[in-house]
Amino acid sequence: MNHGAEKFLDILYPRKCPGCGEILRPQGRLICPDCEHTLRPLTACPDEEEGDAPALCMKCGAPLADEGEYCRMCTMHPHVFEQGRAIFIYNDRWKRSLERYKFYGHREFADFYAAAMVKWGGDALRRWNPDLIVPIPLHRQKERERGFNQARLIAEKTAARTGIPVSCDLLLKTRKTAAQKKLDYVHRRRNLKDAFSCSRRLSGERVLLIDDVYTTGSTMDAAASCLKSAGAGPVFFLTFCIALR
Ligand SMILES: [Zn+2]
Ligand SMILES: [Zn+2]
């Protein structure tokens, strides 16, 4: 969309703040100043001297309750992916925000999500140095129903901000699966087995998976396992939120 058309649409449908849902003022911001002040990213920027940022699980990036390198989930269940980071805890604010984004047409929120992931995930991104960004796919039918794939839009905007190429037709969700929410850990794994497929062979590329929320890691593992069978090198993930278990 060209700039003029975008401006015109902003007047018709003013952009909302992804934090509080109010109309964004002043224009041109991705989040309102009030919400910005209350942001508590898990991965604080080195130039921001957060100080109170928690220690994170070396594997999945969950805040650690006690000493040690890995969270309880990652200690109990080894993962297929190498490492991942999420920027915020999946609390009521972000739950509401992501619902507005996914189901009520507020696709403009993806700009903020991607900006936050690049800003506060920057250290990890430099360390991982991915060759390719891949969004967690939706099954075709689900994408049609929803109108878009929320992970894909965030992945495309992350790619635009970092210059890392994005591939949206590499990983496909080929089998419809029951909603993960209602399932326990073992059933989540079973539910996702062979649910993904790869459309082409890879040759050792370092892959960064993108999704909106990380929960148990079973989706990331199923995706990583599919990518690795197709020849991918190390697989990492970056998500906007992580749900505490
Ligand atoms: Zn706000
Ligand atoms: Zn962990």
PDB file of C-alpha atoms and ligand atoms in Angstrom:
ATOM      1  CA  MET A   1       0.000   0.000   0.000  1.00  0.00           C
ATOM      2  CA  ASN A   2       1.346   3.432  -0.837  1.00  0.00           C
ATOM      3  CA  HIS A   3       1.815   6.069   1.799  1.00  0.00           C
ATOM      4  CA  GLY A   4      -1.103   8.259   0.719  1.00  0.00           C
ATOM      5  CA  ALA A   5      -3.563   5.385   0.809  1.00  0.00           C
ATOM      6  CA  GLU A   6      -2.237   4.333   4.204  1.00  0.00           C
ATOM      7  CA  LYS A   7      -2.718   7.855   5.566  1.00  0.00           C
ATOM      8  CA  PHE A   8      -6.268   7.922   4.224  1.00  0.00           C
ATOM      9  CA  LEU A   9      -7.062   4.573   5.861  1.00  0.00           C
ATOM     10  CA  ASP A  10      -5.614   5.823   9.141  1.00  0.00           C
ATOM     11  CA  ILE A  11      -8.201   8.589   9.134  1.00  0.00           C
ATOM     12  CA  LEU A  12     -11.052   6.205   8.313  1.00  0.00           C
ATOM     13  CA  TYR A  13      -9.895   3.484  10.660  1.00  0.00           C
ATOM     14  CA  PRO A  14      -7.545   5.028  13.214  1.00  0.00           C
ATOM     15  CA  ARG A  15      -4.831   2.670  14.434  1.00  0.00           C
ATOM     16  CA  LYS A  16      -5.362   1.348  17.939  1.00  0.00           C
ATOM     17  CA  CYS A  17      -2.752   0.831  20.607  1.00  0.00           C
ATOM     18  CA  PRO A  18      -1.816  -2.878  20.914  1.00  0.00           C
ATOM     19  CA  GLY A  19      -1.417  -2.411  24.670  1.00  0.00           C
ATOM     20  CA  CYS A  20      -4.703  -0.766  25.719  1.00  0.00           C
ATOM     21  CA  GLY A  21      -6.861  -0.755  22.591  1.00  0.00           C
ATOM     22  CA  GLU A  22      -7.335   3.043  22.629  1.00  0.00           C
ATOM     23  CA  ILE A  23      -6.826   5.149  19.509  1.00  0.00           C
ATOM     24  CA  LEU A  24      -3.100   5.675  19.022  1.00  0.00           C
ATOM     25  CA  ARG A  25      -1.905   9.193  19.679  1.00  0.00           C
ATOM     26  CA  PRO A  26       0.255  10.826  18.589  1.00  0.00           C
ATOM     27  CA  GLN A  27       0.039   9.362  15.083  1.00  0.00           C
ATOM     28  CA  GLY A  28       2.987   7.428  13.806  1.00  0.00           C
ATOM     29  CA  ARG A  29       3.569   5.534  17.047  1.00  0.00           C
ATOM     30  CA  LEU A  30       3.285   1.759  17.335  1.00  0.00           C
ATOM     31  CA  ILE A  31       2.203   1.822  21.006  1.00  0.00           C
ATOM     32  CA  CYS A  32       0.840   4.669  23.157  1.00  0.00           C
ATOM     33  CA  PRO A  33       3.233   6.437  25.584  1.00  0.00           C
ATOM     34  CA  ASP A  34       1.322   5.193  28.667  1.00  0.00           C
ATOM     35  CA  CYS A  35       1.608   1.568  27.612  1.00  0.00           C
ATOM     36  CA  GLU A  36       5.197   2.019  26.507  1.00  0.00           C
ATOM     37  CA  HIS A  37       6.161   3.060  30.031  1.00  0.00           C
ATOM     38  CA  THR A  38       4.763  -0.119  31.493  1.00  0.00           C
ATOM     39  CA  LEU A  39       6.438  -2.561  29.105  1.00  0.00           C
ATOM     40  CA  ARG A  40       8.442  -5.240  30.898  1.00  0.00           C
ATOM     41  CA  PRO A  41      10.310  -7.222  28.269  1.00  0.00           C
ATOM     42  CA  LEU A  42      11.834 -10.478  29.499  1.00  0.00           C
ATOM     43  CA  THR A  43      14.932  -9.831  27.439  1.00  0.00           C
ATOM     44  CA  ALA A  44      15.972  -6.336  28.452  1.00  0.00           C
ATOM     45  CA  CYS A  45      17.999  -4.281  26.021  1.00  0.00           C
ATOM     46  CA  PRO A  46      21.646  -3.854  26.924  1.00  0.00           C
ATOM     47  CA  ASP A  47      21.285  -0.083  26.418  1.00  0.00           C
ATOM     48  CA  GLU A  48      18.324   0.169  28.777  1.00  0.00           C
ATOM     49  CA  GLU A  49      19.761  -0.982  32.095  1.00  0.00           C
ATOM     50  CA  GLU A  50      16.576  -2.742  33.128  1.00  0.00           C
ATOM     51  CA  GLY A  51      18.263  -4.363  36.073  1.00  0.00           C
ATOM     52  CA  ASP A  52      15.199  -6.272  37.212  1.00  0.00           C
ATOM     53  CA  ALA A  53      15.008  -8.529  34.156  1.00  0.00           C
ATOM     54  CA  PRO A  54      14.667 -12.154  35.342  1.00  0.00           C
ATOM     55  CA  ALA A  55      17.064 -14.980  34.577  1.00  0.00           C
ATOM     56  CA  LEU A  56      15.745 -16.944  31.613  1.00  0.00           C
ATOM     57  CA  CYS A  57      15.690 -20.633  30.740  1.00  0.00           C
ATOM     58  CA  MET A  58      18.668 -21.285  28.462  1.00  0.00           C
ATOM     59  CA  LYS A  59      16.439 -23.299  26.158  1.00  0.00           C
ATOM     60  CA  CYS A  60      12.981 -21.724  25.872  1.00  0.00           C
ATOM     61  CA  GLY A  61      13.485 -18.306  27.459  1.00  0.00           C
ATOM     62  CA  ALA A  62      10.887 -18.771  30.216  1.00  0.00           C
ATOM     63  CA  PRO A  63      11.644 -16.749  33.359  1.00  0.00           C
ATOM     64  CA  LEU A  64      13.282 -19.016  35.920  1.00  0.00           C
ATOM     65  CA  ALA A  65      11.717 -19.400  39.341  1.00  0.00           C
ATOM     66  CA  ASP A  66      14.812 -20.831  40.972  1.00  0.00           C
ATOM     67  CA  GLU A  67      18.476 -21.331  40.234  1.00  0.00           C
ATOM     68  CA  GLY A  68      19.577 -23.534  37.396  1.00  0.00           C
ATOM     69  CA  GLU A  69      19.892 -23.113  33.671  1.00  0.00           C
ATOM     70  CA  TYR A  70      16.653 -24.674  32.476  1.00  0.00           C
ATOM     71  CA  CYS A  71      13.004 -24.384  33.410  1.00  0.00           C
ATOM     72  CA  ARG A  72      11.106 -27.381  34.736  1.00  0.00           C
ATOM     73  CA  MET A  73       9.452 -28.087  31.367  1.00  0.00           C
ATOM     74  CA  CYS A  74      12.745 -28.081  29.478  1.00  0.00           C
ATOM     75  CA  THR A  75      14.407 -30.240  32.137  1.00  0.00           C
ATOM     76  CA  MET A  76      11.628 -32.819  31.896  1.00  0.00           C
ATOM     77  CA  HIS A  77      11.186 -32.808  28.122  1.00  0.00           C
ATOM     78  CA  PRO A  78      14.123 -32.338  25.771  1.00  0.00           C
ATOM     79  CA  HIS A  79      13.342 -30.135  22.768  1.00  0.00           C
ATOM     80  CA  VAL A  80      14.070 -30.535  19.071  1.00  0.00           C
ATOM     81  CA  PHE A  81      14.782 -26.820  18.514  1.00  0.00           C
ATOM     82  CA  GLU A  82      18.120 -25.403  19.710  1.00  0.00           C
ATOM     83  CA  GLN A  83      16.932 -22.295  21.531  1.00  0.00           C
ATOM     84  CA  GLY A  84      14.197 -19.683  21.581  1.00  0.00           C
ATOM     85  CA  ARG A  85      13.148 -16.415  23.143  1.00  0.00           C
ATOM     86  CA  ALA A  86       9.827 -14.681  23.831  1.00  0.00           C
ATOM     87  CA  ILE A  87       9.566 -10.979  24.581  1.00  0.00           C
ATOM     88  CA  PHE A  88       6.648 -10.769  27.026  1.00  0.00           C
ATOM     89  CA  ILE A  89       4.749 -12.931  29.479  1.00  0.00           C
ATOM     90  CA  TYR A  90       1.367 -13.908  28.051  1.00  0.00           C
ATOM     91  CA  ASN A  91      -0.724 -11.976  30.588  1.00  0.00           C
ATOM     92  CA  ASP A  92      -4.261 -10.539  30.329  1.00  0.00           C
ATOM     93  CA  ARG A  93      -3.059  -7.476  28.464  1.00  0.00           C
ATOM     94  CA  TRP A  94      -1.328  -9.410  25.698  1.00  0.00           C
ATOM     95  CA  LYS A  95      -4.031 -12.050  25.594  1.00  0.00           C
ATOM     96  CA  ARG A  96      -6.578  -9.331  24.838  1.00  0.00           C
ATOM     97  CA  SER A  97      -4.218  -7.669  22.381  1.00  0.00           C
ATOM     98  CA  LEU A  98      -3.626 -10.880  20.441  1.00  0.00           C
ATOM     99  CA  GLU A  99      -7.360 -11.623  20.362  1.00  0.00           C
ATOM    100  CA  ARG A 100      -8.038  -8.193  18.857  1.00  0.00           C
ATOM    101  CA  TYR A 101      -5.228  -8.829  16.381  1.00  0.00           C
ATOM    102  CA  LYS A 102      -6.355 -12.301  15.344  1.00  0.00           C
ATOM    103  CA  PHE A 103     -10.136 -12.098  15.487  1.00  0.00           C
ATOM    104  CA  TYR A 104     -11.174  -8.428  15.387  1.00  0.00           C
ATOM    105  CA  GLY A 105      -9.227  -7.078  12.447  1.00  0.00           C
ATOM    106  CA  HIS A 106      -6.456  -5.194  14.242  1.00  0.00           C
ATOM    107  CA  ARG A 107      -3.700  -6.364  11.928  1.00  0.00           C
ATOM    108  CA  GLU A 108      -1.807  -3.127  12.523  1.00  0.00           C
ATOM    109  CA  PHE A 109      -0.701  -4.649  15.854  1.00  0.00           C
ATOM    110  CA  ALA A 110       1.740  -6.840  13.921  1.00  0.00           C
ATOM    111  CA  ASP A 111       3.914  -3.742  13.426  1.00  0.00           C
ATOM    112  CA  PHE A 112       4.395  -3.394  17.149  1.00  0.00           C
ATOM    113  CA  TYR A 113       4.801  -7.135  17.751  1.00  0.00           C
ATOM    114  CA  ALA A 114       7.551  -7.374  15.128  1.00  0.00           C
ATOM    115  CA  ALA A 115       9.249  -4.162  16.294  1.00  0.00           C
ATOM    116  CA  ALA A 116       9.316  -5.464  19.887  1.00  0.00           C
ATOM    117  CA  MET A 117      10.650  -8.849  18.789  1.00  0.00           C
ATOM    118  CA  VAL A 118      13.443  -7.271  16.781  1.00  0.00           C
ATOM    119  CA  LYS A 119      14.311  -4.753  19.486  1.00  0.00           C
ATOM    120  CA  TRP A 120      14.287  -7.034  22.509  1.00  0.00           C
ATOM    121  CA  GLY A 121      15.188 -10.194  20.612  1.00  0.00           C
ATOM    122  CA  GLY A 122      18.080  -8.446  18.878  1.00  0.00           C
ATOM    123  CA  ASP A 123      20.810 -10.039  20.988  1.00  0.00           C
ATOM    124  CA  ALA A 124      19.461 -13.517  20.372  1.00  0.00           C
ATOM    125  CA  LEU A 125      19.038 -12.799  16.653  1.00  0.00           C
ATOM    126  CA  ARG A 126      22.648 -11.731  16.326  1.00  0.00           C
ATOM    127  CA  ARG A 127      23.777 -14.837  18.194  1.00  0.00           C
ATOM    128  CA  TRP A 128      21.618 -17.223  16.154  1.00  0.00           C
ATOM    129  CA  ASN A 129      22.343 -15.516  12.837  1.00  0.00           C
ATOM    130  CA  PRO A 130      19.479 -17.223  10.962  1.00  0.00           C
ATOM    131  CA  ASP A 131      19.508 -17.656   7.181  1.00  0.00           C
ATOM    132  CA  LEU A 132      15.771 -17.934   6.950  1.00  0.00           C
ATOM    133  CA  ILE A 133      12.632 -16.839   8.809  1.00  0.00           C
ATOM    134  CA  VAL A 134       9.730 -19.304   8.743  1.00  0.00           C
ATOM    135  CA  PRO A 135       6.308 -18.607  10.285  1.00  0.00           C
ATOM    136  CA  ILE A 136       4.410 -21.388  12.054  1.00  0.00           C
ATOM    137  CA  PRO A 137       1.800 -22.213   9.414  1.00  0.00           C
ATOM    138  CA  LEU A 138      -1.929 -22.611   9.840  1.00  0.00           C
ATOM    139  CA  HIS A 139      -3.851 -25.325   8.060  1.00  0.00           C
ATOM    140  CA  ARG A 140      -5.200 -23.897   4.798  1.00  0.00           C
ATOM    141  CA  GLN A 141      -8.794 -24.220   5.893  1.00  0.00           C
ATOM    142  CA  LYS A 142      -8.139 -22.466   9.209  1.00  0.00           C
ATOM    143  CA  GLU A 143      -6.277 -19.666   7.442  1.00  0.00           C
ATOM    144  CA  ARG A 144      -9.253 -19.195   5.138  1.00  0.00           C
ATOM    145  CA  GLU A 145     -11.632 -19.032   8.081  1.00  0.00           C
ATOM    146  CA  ARG A 146      -9.459 -16.561   9.974  1.00  0.00           C
ATOM    147  CA  GLY A 147      -8.623 -14.532   6.894  1.00  0.00           C
ATOM    148  CA  PHE A 148      -4.896 -14.529   7.570  1.00  0.00           C
ATOM    149  CA  ASN A 149      -2.093 -16.321   9.391  1.00  0.00           C
ATOM    150  CA  GLN A 150      -1.148 -14.216  12.405  1.00  0.00           C
ATOM    151  CA  ALA A 151       2.349 -15.706  12.576  1.00  0.00           C
ATOM    152  CA  ARG A 152       3.014 -15.074   8.911  1.00  0.00           C
ATOM    153  CA  LEU A 153       2.255 -11.360   9.149  1.00  0.00           C
ATOM    154  CA  ILE A 154       4.585 -11.004  12.160  1.00  0.00           C
ATOM    155  CA  ALA A 155       7.255 -13.031  10.334  1.00  0.00           C
ATOM    156  CA  GLU A 156       7.031 -10.839   7.232  1.00  0.00           C
ATOM    157  CA  LYS A 157       7.362  -7.693   9.312  1.00  0.00           C
ATOM    158  CA  THR A 158      10.270  -9.190  11.275  1.00  0.00           C
ATOM    159  CA  ALA A 159      11.941 -10.040   7.973  1.00  0.00           C
ATOM    160  CA  ALA A 160      11.416  -6.502   6.680  1.00  0.00           C
ATOM    161  CA  ARG A 161      12.989  -5.057   9.829  1.00  0.00           C
ATOM    162  CA  THR A 162      16.003  -7.385   9.900  1.00  0.00           C
ATOM    163  CA  GLY A 163      16.666  -8.036   6.223  1.00  0.00           C
ATOM    164  CA  ILE A 164      16.571 -11.793   6.867  1.00  0.00           C
ATOM    165  CA  PRO A 165      14.719 -13.593   4.055  1.00  0.00           C
ATOM    166  CA  VAL A 166      11.315 -15.047   4.954  1.00  0.00           C
ATOM    167  CA  SER A 167       9.863 -18.203   3.456  1.00  0.00           C
ATOM    168  CA  CYS A 168       6.125 -18.646   3.890  1.00  0.00           C
ATOM    169  CA  ASP A 169       5.619 -21.651   1.603  1.00  0.00           C
ATOM    170  CA  LEU A 170       8.381 -23.880   2.960  1.00  0.00           C
ATOM    171  CA  LEU A 171       6.666 -25.267   6.044  1.00  0.00           C
ATOM    172  CA  LEU A 172       3.052 -26.353   5.634  1.00  0.00           C
ATOM    173  CA  LYS A 173       0.444 -27.512   8.066  1.00  0.00           C
ATOM    174  CA  THR A 174      -0.879 -30.481   6.165  1.00  0.00           C
ATOM    175  CA  ARG A 175      -3.052 -32.121   8.755  1.00  0.00           C
ATOM    176  CA  LYS A 176      -5.800 -30.435  10.737  1.00  0.00           C
ATOM    177  CA  THR A 177      -5.247 -30.919  14.449  1.00  0.00           C
ATOM    178  CA  ALA A 178      -7.430 -30.541  17.517  1.00  0.00           C
ATOM    179  CA  ALA A 179      -7.056 -27.223  19.360  1.00  0.00           C
ATOM    180  CA  GLN A 180      -3.886 -27.539  21.439  1.00  0.00           C
ATOM    181  CA  LYS A 181      -5.341 -25.529  24.322  1.00  0.00           C
ATOM    182  CA  LYS A 182      -7.508 -28.378  25.525  1.00  0.00           C
ATOM    183  CA  LEU A 183      -4.789 -31.020  25.477  1.00  0.00           C
ATOM    184  CA  ASP A 184      -2.157 -32.025  28.025  1.00  0.00           C
ATOM    185  CA  TYR A 185       1.523 -32.335  27.183  1.00  0.00           C
ATOM    186  CA  VAL A 186       1.545 -35.917  25.898  1.00  0.00           C
ATOM    187  CA  HIS A 187      -1.573 -35.409  23.815  1.00  0.00           C
ATOM    188  CA  ARG A 188      -0.229 -32.164  22.369  1.00  0.00           C
ATOM    189  CA  ARG A 189       2.803 -34.064  21.090  1.00  0.00           C
ATOM    190  CA  ARG A 190       0.708 -36.883  19.669  1.00  0.00           C
ATOM    191  CA  ASN A 191      -1.729 -34.398  18.146  1.00  0.00           C
ATOM    192  CA  LEU A 192       1.045 -32.647  16.212  1.00  0.00           C
ATOM    193  CA  LYS A 193       2.983 -35.692  15.043  1.00  0.00           C
ATOM    194  CA  ASP A 194       3.252 -35.515  11.251  1.00  0.00           C
ATOM    195  CA  ALA A 195       0.991 -32.453  11.128  1.00  0.00           C
ATOM    196  CA  PHE A 196       3.638 -30.451   9.233  1.00  0.00           C
ATOM    197  CA  SER A 197       5.401 -31.056   5.966  1.00  0.00           C
ATOM    198  CA  CYS A 198       8.169 -29.292   4.044  1.00  0.00           C
ATOM    199  CA  SER A 199       7.712 -28.281   0.432  1.00  0.00           C
ATOM    200  CA  ARG A 200      11.400 -28.537  -0.480  1.00  0.00           C
ATOM    201  CA  ARG A 201      14.773 -29.855   0.677  1.00  0.00           C
ATOM    202  CA  LEU A 202      17.088 -27.640   2.704  1.00  0.00           C
ATOM    203  CA  SER A 203      20.868 -27.728   2.938  1.00  0.00           C
ATOM    204  CA  GLY A 204      21.817 -26.869   6.492  1.00  0.00           C
ATOM    205  CA  GLU A 205      20.148 -23.442   6.678  1.00  0.00           C
ATOM    206  CA  ARG A 206      19.783 -21.894  10.133  1.00  0.00           C
ATOM    207  CA  VAL A 207      16.049 -21.391  10.575  1.00  0.00           C
ATOM    208  CA  LEU A 208      14.186 -18.944  12.798  1.00  0.00           C
ATOM    209  CA  LEU A 209      10.597 -19.976  13.541  1.00  0.00           C
ATOM    210  CA  ILE A 210       8.134 -17.187  14.343  1.00  0.00           C
ATOM    211  CA  ASP A 211       4.839 -17.475  16.206  1.00  0.00           C
ATOM    212  CA  ASP A 212       2.693 -15.237  18.406  1.00  0.00           C
ATOM    213  CA  VAL A 213       2.721 -17.344  21.597  1.00  0.00           C
ATOM    214  CA  TYR A 214       4.969 -20.131  22.888  1.00  0.00           C
ATOM    215  CA  THR A 215       3.193 -22.507  25.268  1.00  0.00           C
ATOM    216  CA  THR A 216       4.730 -25.944  25.801  1.00  0.00           C
ATOM    217  CA  GLY A 217       6.988 -26.000  22.778  1.00  0.00           C
ATOM    218  CA  SER A 218       5.229 -28.937  21.148  1.00  0.00           C
ATOM    219  CA  THR A 219       4.358 -26.882  18.072  1.00  0.00           C
ATOM    220  CA  MET A 220       7.925 -25.575  17.785  1.00  0.00           C
ATOM    221  CA  ASP A 221       9.315 -29.087  18.214  1.00  0.00           C
ATOM    222  CA  ALA A 222       7.012 -30.576  15.594  1.00  0.00           C
ATOM    223  CA  ALA A 223       7.932 -27.785  13.167  1.00  0.00           C
ATOM    224  CA  ALA A 224      11.652 -28.085  13.974  1.00  0.00           C
ATOM    225  CA  SER A 225      11.574 -31.828  13.545  1.00  0.00           C
ATOM    226  CA  CYS A 226       9.934 -31.482  10.127  1.00  0.00           C
ATOM    227  CA  LEU A 227      12.473 -28.833   9.042  1.00  0.00           C
ATOM    228  CA  LYS A 228      15.405 -30.922  10.241  1.00  0.00           C
ATOM    229  CA  SER A 229      14.147 -33.995   8.397  1.00  0.00           C
ATOM    230  CA  ALA A 230      14.116 -31.803   5.294  1.00  0.00           C
ATOM    231  CA  GLY A 231      17.770 -30.879   5.847  1.00  0.00           C
ATOM    232  CA  ALA A 232      17.652 -27.725   7.996  1.00  0.00           C
ATOM    233  CA  GLY A 233      20.543 -26.862  10.301  1.00  0.00           C
ATOM    234  CA  PRO A 234      19.884 -25.466  13.781  1.00  0.00           C
ATOM    235  CA  VAL A 235      16.341 -24.242  14.441  1.00  0.00           C
ATOM    236  CA  PHE A 236      15.514 -21.301  16.751  1.00  0.00           C
ATOM    237  CA  PHE A 237      12.301 -19.527  17.638  1.00  0.00           C
ATOM    238  CA  LEU A 238      11.190 -16.030  18.481  1.00  0.00           C
ATOM    239  CA  THR A 239       7.671 -15.346  19.750  1.00  0.00           C
ATOM    240  CA  PHE A 240       5.935 -12.236  21.011  1.00  0.00           C
ATOM    241  CA  CYS A 241       4.742 -13.955  24.208  1.00  0.00           C
ATOM    242  CA  ILE A 242       5.395 -16.987  26.357  1.00  0.00           C
ATOM    243  CA  ALA A 243       2.611 -18.563  28.434  1.00  0.00           C
ATOM    244  CA  LEU A 244       3.685 -19.440  31.952  1.00  0.00           C
ATOM    245  CA  ARG A 245       3.065 -23.089  32.807  1.00  0.00           C
TER     246      ARG A 245
HETATM  247 ZN    ZN B   1      -1.869   1.990  25.065  1.00  0.00          ZN
HETATM  248 ZN    ZN B   2      12.605 -23.783  29.288  1.00  0.00          ZN
END
